[in-house]
Coordinates of N, CA and C in Angstrom, one line a residue:
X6 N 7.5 -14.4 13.4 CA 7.0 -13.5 12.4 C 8.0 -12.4 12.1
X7 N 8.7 -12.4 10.6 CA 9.2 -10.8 10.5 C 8.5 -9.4 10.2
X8 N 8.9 -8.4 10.8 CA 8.1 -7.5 10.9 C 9.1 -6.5 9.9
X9 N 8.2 -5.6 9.3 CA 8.9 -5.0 8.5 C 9.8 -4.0 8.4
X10 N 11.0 -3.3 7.7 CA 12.1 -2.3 8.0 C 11.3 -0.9 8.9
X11 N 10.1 -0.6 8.2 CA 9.5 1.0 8.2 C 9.4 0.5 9.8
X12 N 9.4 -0.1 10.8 CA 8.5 -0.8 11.8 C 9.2 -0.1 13.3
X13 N 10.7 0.1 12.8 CA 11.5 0.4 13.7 C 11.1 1.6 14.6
X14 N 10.6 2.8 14.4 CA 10.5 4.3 14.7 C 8.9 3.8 15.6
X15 N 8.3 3.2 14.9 CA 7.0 3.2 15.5 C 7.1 2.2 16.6
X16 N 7.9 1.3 16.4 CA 7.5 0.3 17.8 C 8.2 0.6 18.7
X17 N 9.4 1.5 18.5 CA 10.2 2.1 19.3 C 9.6 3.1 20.5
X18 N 9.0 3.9 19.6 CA 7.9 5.1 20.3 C 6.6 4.1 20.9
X19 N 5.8 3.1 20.1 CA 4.5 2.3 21.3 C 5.5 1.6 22.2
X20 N 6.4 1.2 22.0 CA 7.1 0.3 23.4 C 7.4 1.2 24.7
X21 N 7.8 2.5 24.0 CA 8.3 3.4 25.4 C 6.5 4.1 25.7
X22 N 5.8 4.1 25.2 CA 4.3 4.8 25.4 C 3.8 4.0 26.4
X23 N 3.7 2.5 26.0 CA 3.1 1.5 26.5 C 4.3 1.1 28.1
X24 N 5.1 1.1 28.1 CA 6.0 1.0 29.2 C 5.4 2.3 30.2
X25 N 5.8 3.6 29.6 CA 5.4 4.7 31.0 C 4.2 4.5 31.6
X26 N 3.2 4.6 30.0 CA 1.6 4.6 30.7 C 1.1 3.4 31.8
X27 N 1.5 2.4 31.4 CA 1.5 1.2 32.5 C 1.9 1.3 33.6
X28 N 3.3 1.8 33.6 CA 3.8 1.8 35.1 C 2.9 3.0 35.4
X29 N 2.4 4.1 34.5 CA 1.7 5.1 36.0 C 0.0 4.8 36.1
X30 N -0.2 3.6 35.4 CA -1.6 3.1 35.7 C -1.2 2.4 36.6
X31 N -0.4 1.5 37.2 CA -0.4 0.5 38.3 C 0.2 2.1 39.5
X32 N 1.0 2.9 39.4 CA 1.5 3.3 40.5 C 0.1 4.2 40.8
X33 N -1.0 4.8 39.9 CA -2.0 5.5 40.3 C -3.6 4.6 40.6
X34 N -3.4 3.4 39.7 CA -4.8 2.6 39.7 C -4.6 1.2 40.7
X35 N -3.1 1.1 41.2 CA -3.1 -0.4 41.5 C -3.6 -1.5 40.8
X36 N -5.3 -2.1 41.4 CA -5.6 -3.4 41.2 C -6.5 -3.1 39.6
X37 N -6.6 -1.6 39.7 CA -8.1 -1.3 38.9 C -6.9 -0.7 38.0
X38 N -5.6 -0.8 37.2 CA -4.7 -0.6 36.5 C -5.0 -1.6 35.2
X39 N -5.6 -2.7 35.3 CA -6.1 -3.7 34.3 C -6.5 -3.2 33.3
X40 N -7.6 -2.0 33.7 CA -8.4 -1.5 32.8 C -8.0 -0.6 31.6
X41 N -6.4 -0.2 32.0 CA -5.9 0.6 31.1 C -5.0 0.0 30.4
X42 N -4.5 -1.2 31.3 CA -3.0 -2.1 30.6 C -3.7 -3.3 29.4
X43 N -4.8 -3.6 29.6 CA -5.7 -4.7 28.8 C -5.6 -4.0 27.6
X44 N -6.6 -2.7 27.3 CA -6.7 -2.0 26.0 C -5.2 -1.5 25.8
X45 N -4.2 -0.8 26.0 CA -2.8 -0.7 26.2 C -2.1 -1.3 25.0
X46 N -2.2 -3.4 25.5 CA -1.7 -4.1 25.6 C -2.3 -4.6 23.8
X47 N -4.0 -5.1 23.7 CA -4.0 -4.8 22.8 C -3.8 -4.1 21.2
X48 N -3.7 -2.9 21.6 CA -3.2 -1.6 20.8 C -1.7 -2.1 20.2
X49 N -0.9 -1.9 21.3 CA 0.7 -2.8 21.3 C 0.9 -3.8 20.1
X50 N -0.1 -4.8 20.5 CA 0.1 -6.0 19.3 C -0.2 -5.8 18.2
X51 N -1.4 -4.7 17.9 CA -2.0 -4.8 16.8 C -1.1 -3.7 15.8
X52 N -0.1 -3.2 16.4 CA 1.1 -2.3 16.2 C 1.8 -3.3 15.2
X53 N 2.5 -4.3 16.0 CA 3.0 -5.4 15.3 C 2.7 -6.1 14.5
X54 N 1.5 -6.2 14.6 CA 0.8 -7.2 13.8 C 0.4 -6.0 12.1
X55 N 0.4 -5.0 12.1 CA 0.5 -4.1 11.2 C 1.4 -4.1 10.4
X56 N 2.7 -4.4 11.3 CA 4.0 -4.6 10.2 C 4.5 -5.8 9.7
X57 N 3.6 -6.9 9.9 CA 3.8 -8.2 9.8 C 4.6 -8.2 8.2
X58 N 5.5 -9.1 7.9 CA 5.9 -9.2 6.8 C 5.9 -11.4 6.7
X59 N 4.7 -10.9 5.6 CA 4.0 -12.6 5.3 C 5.5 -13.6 4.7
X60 N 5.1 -14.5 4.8 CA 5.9 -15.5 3.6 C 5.0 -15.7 2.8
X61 N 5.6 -15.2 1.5 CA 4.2 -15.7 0.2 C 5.7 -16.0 -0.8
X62 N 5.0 -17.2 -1.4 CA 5.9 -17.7 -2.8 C 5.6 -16.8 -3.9
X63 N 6.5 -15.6 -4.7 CA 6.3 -14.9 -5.6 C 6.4 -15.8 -7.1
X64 N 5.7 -16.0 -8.1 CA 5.8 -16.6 -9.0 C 6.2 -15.8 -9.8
X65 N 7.2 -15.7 -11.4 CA 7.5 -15.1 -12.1 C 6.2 -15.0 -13.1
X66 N 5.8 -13.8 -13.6 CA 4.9 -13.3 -14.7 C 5.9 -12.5 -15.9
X67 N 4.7 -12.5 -16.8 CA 5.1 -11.4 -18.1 C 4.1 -10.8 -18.6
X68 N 2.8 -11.4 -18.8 CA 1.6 -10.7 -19.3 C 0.7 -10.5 -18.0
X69 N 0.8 -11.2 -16.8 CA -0.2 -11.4 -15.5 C 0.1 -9.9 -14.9
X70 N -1.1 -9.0 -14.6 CA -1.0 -8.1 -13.9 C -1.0 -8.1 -12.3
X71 N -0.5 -8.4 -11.4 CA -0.3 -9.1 -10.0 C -1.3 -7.9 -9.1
X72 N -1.9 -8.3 -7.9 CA -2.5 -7.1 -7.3 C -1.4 -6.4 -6.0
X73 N -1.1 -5.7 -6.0 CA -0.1 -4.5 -5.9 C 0.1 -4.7 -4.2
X74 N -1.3 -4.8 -3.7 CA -1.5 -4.9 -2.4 C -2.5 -5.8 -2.1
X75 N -2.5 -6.0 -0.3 CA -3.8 -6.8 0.2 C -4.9 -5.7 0.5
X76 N -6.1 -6.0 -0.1 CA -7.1 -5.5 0.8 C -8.6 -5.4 -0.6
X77 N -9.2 -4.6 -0.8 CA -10.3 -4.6 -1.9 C -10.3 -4.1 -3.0
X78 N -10.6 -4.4 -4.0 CA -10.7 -3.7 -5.4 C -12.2 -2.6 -4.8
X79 N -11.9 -1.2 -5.1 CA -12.8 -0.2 -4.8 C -13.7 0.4 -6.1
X80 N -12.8 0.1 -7.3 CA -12.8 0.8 -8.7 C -12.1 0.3 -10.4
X81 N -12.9 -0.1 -10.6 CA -12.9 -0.5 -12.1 C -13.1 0.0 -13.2
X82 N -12.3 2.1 -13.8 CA -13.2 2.3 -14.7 C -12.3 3.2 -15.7
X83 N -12.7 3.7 -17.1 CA -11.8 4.1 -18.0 C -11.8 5.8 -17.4
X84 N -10.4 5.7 -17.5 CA -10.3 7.4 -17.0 C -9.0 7.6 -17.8
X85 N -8.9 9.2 -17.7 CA -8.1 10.0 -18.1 C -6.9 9.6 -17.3
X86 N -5.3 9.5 -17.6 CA -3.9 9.1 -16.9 C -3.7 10.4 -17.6
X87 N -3.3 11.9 -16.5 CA -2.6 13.0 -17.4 C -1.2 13.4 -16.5
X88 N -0.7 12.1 -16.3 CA 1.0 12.4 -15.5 C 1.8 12.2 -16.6
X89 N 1.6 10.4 -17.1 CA 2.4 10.2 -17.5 C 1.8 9.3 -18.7
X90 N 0.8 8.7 -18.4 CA 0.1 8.4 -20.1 C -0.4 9.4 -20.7
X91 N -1.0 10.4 -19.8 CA -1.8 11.3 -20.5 C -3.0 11.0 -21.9
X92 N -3.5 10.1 -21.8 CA -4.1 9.5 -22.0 C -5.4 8.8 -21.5
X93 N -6.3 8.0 -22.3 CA -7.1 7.2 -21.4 C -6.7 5.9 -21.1
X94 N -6.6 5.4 -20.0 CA -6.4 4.2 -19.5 C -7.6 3.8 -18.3
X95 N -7.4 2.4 -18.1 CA -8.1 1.6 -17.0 C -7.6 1.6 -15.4
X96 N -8.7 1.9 -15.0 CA -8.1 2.1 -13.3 C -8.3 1.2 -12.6
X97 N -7.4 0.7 -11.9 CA -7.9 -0.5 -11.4 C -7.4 0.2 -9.8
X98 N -8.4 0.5 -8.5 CA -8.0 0.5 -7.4 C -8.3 -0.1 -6.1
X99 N -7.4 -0.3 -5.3 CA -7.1 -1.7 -4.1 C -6.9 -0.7 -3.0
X100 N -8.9 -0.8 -1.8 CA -8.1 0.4 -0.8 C -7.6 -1.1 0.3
X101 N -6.6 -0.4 1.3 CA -6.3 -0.8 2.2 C -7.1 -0.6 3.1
X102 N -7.2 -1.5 4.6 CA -7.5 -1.0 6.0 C -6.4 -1.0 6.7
X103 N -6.8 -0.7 8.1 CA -5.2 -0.6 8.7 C -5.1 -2.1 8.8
X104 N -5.7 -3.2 9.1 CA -5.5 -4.3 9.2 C -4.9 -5.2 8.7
X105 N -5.0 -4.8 7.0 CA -3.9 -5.2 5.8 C -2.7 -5.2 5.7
X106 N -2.0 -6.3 5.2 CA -0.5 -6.0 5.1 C -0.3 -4.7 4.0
X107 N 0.7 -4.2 4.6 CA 0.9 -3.0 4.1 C 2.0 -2.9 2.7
X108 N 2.5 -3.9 2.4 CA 3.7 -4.1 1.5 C 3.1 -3.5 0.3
X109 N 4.1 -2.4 -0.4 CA 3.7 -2.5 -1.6 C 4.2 -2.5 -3.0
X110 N 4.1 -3.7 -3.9 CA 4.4 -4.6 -4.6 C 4.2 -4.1 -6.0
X111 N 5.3 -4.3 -6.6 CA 5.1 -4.3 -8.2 C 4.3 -4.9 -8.9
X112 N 3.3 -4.4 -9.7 CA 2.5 -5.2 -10.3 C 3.0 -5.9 -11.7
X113 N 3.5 -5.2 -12.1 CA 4.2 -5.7 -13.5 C 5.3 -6.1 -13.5
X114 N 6.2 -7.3 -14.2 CA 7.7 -7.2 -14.7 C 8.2 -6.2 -15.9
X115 N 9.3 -6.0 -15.2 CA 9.8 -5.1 -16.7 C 10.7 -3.5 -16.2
X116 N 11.2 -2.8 -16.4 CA 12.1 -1.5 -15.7 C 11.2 -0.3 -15.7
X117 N 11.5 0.1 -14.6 CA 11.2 1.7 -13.9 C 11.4 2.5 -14.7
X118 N 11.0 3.5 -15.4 CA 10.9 4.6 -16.5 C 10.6 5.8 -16.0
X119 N 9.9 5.6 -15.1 CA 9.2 7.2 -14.3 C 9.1 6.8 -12.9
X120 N 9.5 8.0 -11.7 CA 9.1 7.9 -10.8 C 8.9 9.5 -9.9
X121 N 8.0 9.9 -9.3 CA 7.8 10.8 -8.8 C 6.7 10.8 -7.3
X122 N 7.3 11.9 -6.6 CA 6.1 12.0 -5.1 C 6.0 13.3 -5.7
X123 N 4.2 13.1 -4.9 CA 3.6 14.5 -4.5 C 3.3 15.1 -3.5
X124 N 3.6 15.9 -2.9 CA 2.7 16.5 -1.4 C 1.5 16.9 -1.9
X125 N 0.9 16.6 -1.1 CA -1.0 16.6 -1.1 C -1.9 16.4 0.0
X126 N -2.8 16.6 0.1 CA -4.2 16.6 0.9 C -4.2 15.1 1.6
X127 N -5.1 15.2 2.5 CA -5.0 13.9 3.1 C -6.9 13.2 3.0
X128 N -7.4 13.6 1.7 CA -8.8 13.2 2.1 C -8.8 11.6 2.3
X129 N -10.2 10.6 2.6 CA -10.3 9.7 2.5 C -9.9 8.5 1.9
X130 N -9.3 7.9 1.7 CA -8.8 7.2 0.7 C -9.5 6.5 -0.5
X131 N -10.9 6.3 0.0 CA -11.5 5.9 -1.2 C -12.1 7.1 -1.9
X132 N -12.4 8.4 -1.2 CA -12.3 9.3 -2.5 C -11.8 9.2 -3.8
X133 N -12.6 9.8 -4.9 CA -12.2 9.3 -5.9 C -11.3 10.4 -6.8
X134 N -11.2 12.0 -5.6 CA -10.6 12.5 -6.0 C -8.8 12.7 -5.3
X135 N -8.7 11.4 -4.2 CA -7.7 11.0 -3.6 C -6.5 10.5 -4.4
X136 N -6.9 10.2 -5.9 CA -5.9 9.7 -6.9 C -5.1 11.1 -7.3
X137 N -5.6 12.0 -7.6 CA -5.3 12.9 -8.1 C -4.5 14.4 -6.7
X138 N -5.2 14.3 -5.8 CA -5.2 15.4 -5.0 C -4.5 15.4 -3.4
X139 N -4.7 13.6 -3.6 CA -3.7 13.4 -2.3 C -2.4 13.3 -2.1
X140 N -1.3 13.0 -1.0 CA 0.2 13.0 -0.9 C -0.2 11.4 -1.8
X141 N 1.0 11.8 -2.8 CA 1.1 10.6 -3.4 C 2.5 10.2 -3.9
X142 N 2.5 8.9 -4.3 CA 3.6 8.4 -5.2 C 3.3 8.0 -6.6
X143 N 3.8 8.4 -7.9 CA 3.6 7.6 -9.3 C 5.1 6.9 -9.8
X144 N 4.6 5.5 -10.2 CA 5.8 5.6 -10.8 C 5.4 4.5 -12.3
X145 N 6.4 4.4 -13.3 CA 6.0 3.7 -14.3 C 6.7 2.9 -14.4
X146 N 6.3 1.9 -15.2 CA 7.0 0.6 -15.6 C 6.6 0.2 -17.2
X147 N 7.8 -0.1 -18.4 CA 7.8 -0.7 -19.1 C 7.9 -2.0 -19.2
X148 N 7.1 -2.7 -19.5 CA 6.6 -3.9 -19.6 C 7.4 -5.2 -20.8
X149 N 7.5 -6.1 -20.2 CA 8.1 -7.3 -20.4 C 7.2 -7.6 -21.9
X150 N 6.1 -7.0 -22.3 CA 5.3 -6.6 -23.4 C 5.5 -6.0 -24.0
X151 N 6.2 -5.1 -23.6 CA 5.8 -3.4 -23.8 C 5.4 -2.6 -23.9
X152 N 4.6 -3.1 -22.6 CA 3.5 -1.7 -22.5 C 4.0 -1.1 -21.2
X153 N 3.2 0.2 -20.9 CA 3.6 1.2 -20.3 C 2.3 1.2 -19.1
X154 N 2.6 0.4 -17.8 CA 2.1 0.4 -16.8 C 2.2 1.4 -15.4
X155 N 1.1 2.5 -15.1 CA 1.4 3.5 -13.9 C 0.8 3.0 -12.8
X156 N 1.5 3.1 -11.9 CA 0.7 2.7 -10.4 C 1.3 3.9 -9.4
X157 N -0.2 4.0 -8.3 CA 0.7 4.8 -7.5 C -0.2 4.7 -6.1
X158 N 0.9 5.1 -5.3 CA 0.4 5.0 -3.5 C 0.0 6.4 -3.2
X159 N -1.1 5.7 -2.9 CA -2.0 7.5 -2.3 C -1.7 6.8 -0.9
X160 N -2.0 8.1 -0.2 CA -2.0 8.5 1.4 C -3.5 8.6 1.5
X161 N -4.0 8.4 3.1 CA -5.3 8.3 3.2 C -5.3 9.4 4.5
X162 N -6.5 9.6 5.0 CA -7.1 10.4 6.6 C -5.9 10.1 7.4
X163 N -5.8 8.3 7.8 CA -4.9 7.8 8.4 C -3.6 7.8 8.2
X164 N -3.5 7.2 7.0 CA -2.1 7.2 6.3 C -1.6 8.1 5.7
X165 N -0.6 8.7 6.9 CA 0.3 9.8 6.0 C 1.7 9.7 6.2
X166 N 2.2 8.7 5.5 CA 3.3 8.1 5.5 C 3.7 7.1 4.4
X167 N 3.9 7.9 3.2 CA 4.6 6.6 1.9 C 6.0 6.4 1.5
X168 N 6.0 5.3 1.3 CA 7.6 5.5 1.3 C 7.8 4.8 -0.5
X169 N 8.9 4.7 -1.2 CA 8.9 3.7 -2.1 C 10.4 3.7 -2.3
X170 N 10.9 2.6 -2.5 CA 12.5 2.3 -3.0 C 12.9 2.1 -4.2
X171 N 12.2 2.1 -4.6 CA 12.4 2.2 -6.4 C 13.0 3.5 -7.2
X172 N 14.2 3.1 -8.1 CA 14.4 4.4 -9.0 C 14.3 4.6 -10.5
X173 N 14.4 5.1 -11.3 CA 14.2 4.9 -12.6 C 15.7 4.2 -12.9
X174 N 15.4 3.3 -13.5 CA 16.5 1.9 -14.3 C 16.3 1.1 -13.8
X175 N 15.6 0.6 -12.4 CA 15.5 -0.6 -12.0 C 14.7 -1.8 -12.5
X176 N 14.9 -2.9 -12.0 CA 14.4 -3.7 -12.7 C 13.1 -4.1 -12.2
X177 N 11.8 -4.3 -12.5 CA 10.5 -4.5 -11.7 C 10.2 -6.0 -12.0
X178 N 9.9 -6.7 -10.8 CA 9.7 -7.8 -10.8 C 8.3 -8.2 -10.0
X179 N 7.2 -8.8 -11.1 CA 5.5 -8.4 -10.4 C 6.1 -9.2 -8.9
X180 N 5.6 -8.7 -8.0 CA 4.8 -9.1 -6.9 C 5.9 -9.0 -5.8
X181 N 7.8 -8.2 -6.4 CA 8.5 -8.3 -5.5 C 8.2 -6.8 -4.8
X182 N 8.3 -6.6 -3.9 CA 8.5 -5.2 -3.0 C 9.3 -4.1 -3.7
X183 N 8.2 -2.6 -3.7 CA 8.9 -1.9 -3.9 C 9.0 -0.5 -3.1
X184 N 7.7 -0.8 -2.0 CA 7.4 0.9 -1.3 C 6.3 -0.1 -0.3
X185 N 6.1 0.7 1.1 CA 5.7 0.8 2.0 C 4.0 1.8 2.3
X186 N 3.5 2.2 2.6 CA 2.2 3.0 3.2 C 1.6 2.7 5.1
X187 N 2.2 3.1 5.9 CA 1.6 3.0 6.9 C 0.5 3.1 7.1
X188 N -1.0 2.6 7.6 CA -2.1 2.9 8.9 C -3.0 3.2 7.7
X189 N -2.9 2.2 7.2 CA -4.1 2.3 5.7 C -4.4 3.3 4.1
X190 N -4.9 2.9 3.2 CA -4.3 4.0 2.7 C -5.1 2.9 1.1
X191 N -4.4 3.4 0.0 CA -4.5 2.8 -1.4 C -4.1 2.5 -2.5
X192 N -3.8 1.7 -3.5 CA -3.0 1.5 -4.7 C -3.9 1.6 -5.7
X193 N -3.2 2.9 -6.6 CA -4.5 2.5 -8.0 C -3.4 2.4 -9.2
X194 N -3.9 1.1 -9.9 CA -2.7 0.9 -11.0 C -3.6 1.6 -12.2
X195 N -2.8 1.9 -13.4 CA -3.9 2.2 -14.6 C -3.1 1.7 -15.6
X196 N -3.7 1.2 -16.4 CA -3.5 -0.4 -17.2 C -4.1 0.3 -18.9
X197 N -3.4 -0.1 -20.2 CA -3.7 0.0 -21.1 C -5.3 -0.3 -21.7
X198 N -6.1 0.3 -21.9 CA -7.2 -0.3 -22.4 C -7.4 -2.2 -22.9
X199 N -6.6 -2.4 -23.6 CA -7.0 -3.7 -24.6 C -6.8 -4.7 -23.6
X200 N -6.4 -4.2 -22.0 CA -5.7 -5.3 -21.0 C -7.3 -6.0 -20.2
X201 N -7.0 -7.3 -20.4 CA -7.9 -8.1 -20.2 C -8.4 -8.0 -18.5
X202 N -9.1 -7.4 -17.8 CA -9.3 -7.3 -16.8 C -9.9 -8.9 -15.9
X203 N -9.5 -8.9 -15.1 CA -9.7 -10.4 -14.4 C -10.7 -10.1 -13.3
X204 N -10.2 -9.2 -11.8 CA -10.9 -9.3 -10.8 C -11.8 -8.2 -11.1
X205 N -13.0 -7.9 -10.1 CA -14.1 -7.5 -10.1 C -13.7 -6.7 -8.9
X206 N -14.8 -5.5 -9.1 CA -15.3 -4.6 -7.8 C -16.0 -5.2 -6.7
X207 N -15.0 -5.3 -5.0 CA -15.0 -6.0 -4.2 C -14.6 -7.3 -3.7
X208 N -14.1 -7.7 -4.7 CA -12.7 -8.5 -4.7 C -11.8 -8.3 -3.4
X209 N -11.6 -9.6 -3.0 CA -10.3 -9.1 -1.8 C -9.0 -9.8 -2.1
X210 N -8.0 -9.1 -2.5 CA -6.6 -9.4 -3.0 C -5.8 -9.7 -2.2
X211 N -4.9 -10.3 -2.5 CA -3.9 -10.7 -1.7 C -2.3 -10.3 -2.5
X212 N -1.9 -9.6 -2.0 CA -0.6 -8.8 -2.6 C 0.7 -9.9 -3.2
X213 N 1.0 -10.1 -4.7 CA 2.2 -10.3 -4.9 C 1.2 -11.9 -5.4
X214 N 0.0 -12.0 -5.0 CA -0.1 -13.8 -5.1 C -1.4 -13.6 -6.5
X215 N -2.4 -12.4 -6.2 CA -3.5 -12.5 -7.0 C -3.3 -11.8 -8.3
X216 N -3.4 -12.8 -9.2 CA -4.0 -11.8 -10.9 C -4.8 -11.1 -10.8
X217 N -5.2 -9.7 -11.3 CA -6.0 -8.8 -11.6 C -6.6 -8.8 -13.0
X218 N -5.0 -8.9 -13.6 CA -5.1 -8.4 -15.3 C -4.4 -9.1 -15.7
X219 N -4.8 -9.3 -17.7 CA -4.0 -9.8 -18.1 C -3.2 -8.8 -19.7
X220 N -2.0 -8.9 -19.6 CA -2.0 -7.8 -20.7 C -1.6 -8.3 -22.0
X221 N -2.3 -7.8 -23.0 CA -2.0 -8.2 -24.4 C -0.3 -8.6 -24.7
X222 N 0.2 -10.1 -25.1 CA 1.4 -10.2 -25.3 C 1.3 -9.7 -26.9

C-alpha cells in the first residue's frame, strides 16, 4: 500500500507516541499492558490507513465533471459564488469522514486561472456556512469548454490541515491530484448553471473515478 507524501510528520510523531506509551504500559501494567497496547495499536493503523494512496485508473474527460473526493454528496443547490464568479452558480458538496481517502482531485480538465487560501473558523464541516467562513482553499479552472469551474477545500472541527499544489498556469487534468485535507473535512465545487447535474444528495463518490456533472460542450 502507498501511503501518501502529507503522511511523513504524522506517522513520524504516532510511531514515537505509540513506541514510549507501550513500553511504559508494559514497564507499569506488565500482563494487564494489553489493555492499552490493543487500542494503541489499533489507532496506529487506522493512522496509515488514513493516508492510503489507492490505485485508481484516471480516464481522460472534457465535458465530465469528476467528483473531487471520496465520501458523500451533502448539497445540491443554486447559490451565490462571490470570490470569483460572483455570480450564481450550482453547488455541488462532497463531505469527507476521517475514514475516506483524503486525496484531492481536480474535477475538471483545462488550466488554473485563480488560486487562493483563507484563514478561517473551524466550524463543522457540513455547516453550510463552512463554505464561506472556514480555513479554506479556492481555486479556478478554465475549462476544456470554456467554462469557468470553482472548487474549494474547507477545513472541518477535525481537519485543520489543507494543503494544495496547484498554481495559476497549470494544467488541470479531471481526477489527477492537486491538494491534500487531513482527519476529514469537505470539497464544494460550483458549476455553471446550464451544467447537467448527474449525482444526487447522498451519493457516495469515489474520487477521480465518479461523474457528478456534465458540462454543456
Amino acid at each position: 500500500m502507498k501511503l501518501h507524501r502529507e503522511s511523513k510528520g504524522t506517522i513520524t510523531v504516532a510511531t514515537i507516541l505509540f513506541l514510549v506509551l507501550g513500553a511504559l504500559a508494559i514497564y507499569f501494567l506488565k500482563i494487564w499492558s494489553l489493555l492499552i497496547i490493543v487500542p494503541l495499536l489499533v489507532i496506529y493503523c487506522l493512522v496509515f490507513w488514513f493516508f492510503r494512496v489507492p490505485n485508481r485508473s484516471i480516464l481522460d474527460h472534457r465535458e465530465n465533471v469528476i467528483a473531487p473526493v471520496d465520501g458523500k454528496v451533502v448539497m445540491i443547490k443554486e447559490v451565490e459564488e462571490n470570490e470569483f464568479i460572483k455570480g450564481k452558480a450550482i453547488q455541488v458538496s462532497i463531505f469527507m469522514s476521517p475514514l475516506n481517502v483524503h486525496i484531492c482531485r481536480y474535477p475538471v480538465t483545462g488550466k488554473v486561472i485563480y488560486k487562493k487560501y483563507h484563514p478561517g473558523k473551524y466550524l463543522v464541516a457540513w455547516h453550510e456556512k463552512s463554505s464561506t467562513e472556514n480555513e479554506r482553499t479556492t481555486v479556478a479552472v478554465e475549462t476544456a469548454t470554456n467554462h469557468k469551474v470553482v472548487f474549494r477545500q474547507i477545513a472541518g472541527y477535525v481537519a485543520r490541515r489543507i494543503v494544495f499544489y496547484c498554481n495559476e498556469g497549470d494544467q488541470a487534468k479531471a481526477g489527477h491530484e492537486f491538494g491534500f485535507i487531513k482527519f476529514g473535512s469537505r470539497m464544494d465545487v460550483f458549476l455553471p448553471l446550464d451544467t447537467e447535474i448527474i449525482c444526487k444528495i447522498g451519493d457516495i463518490t469515489k474520487g477521480g473515478l465518479d461523474v457528478i456533472a456534465k458540462l454543456k460542450d
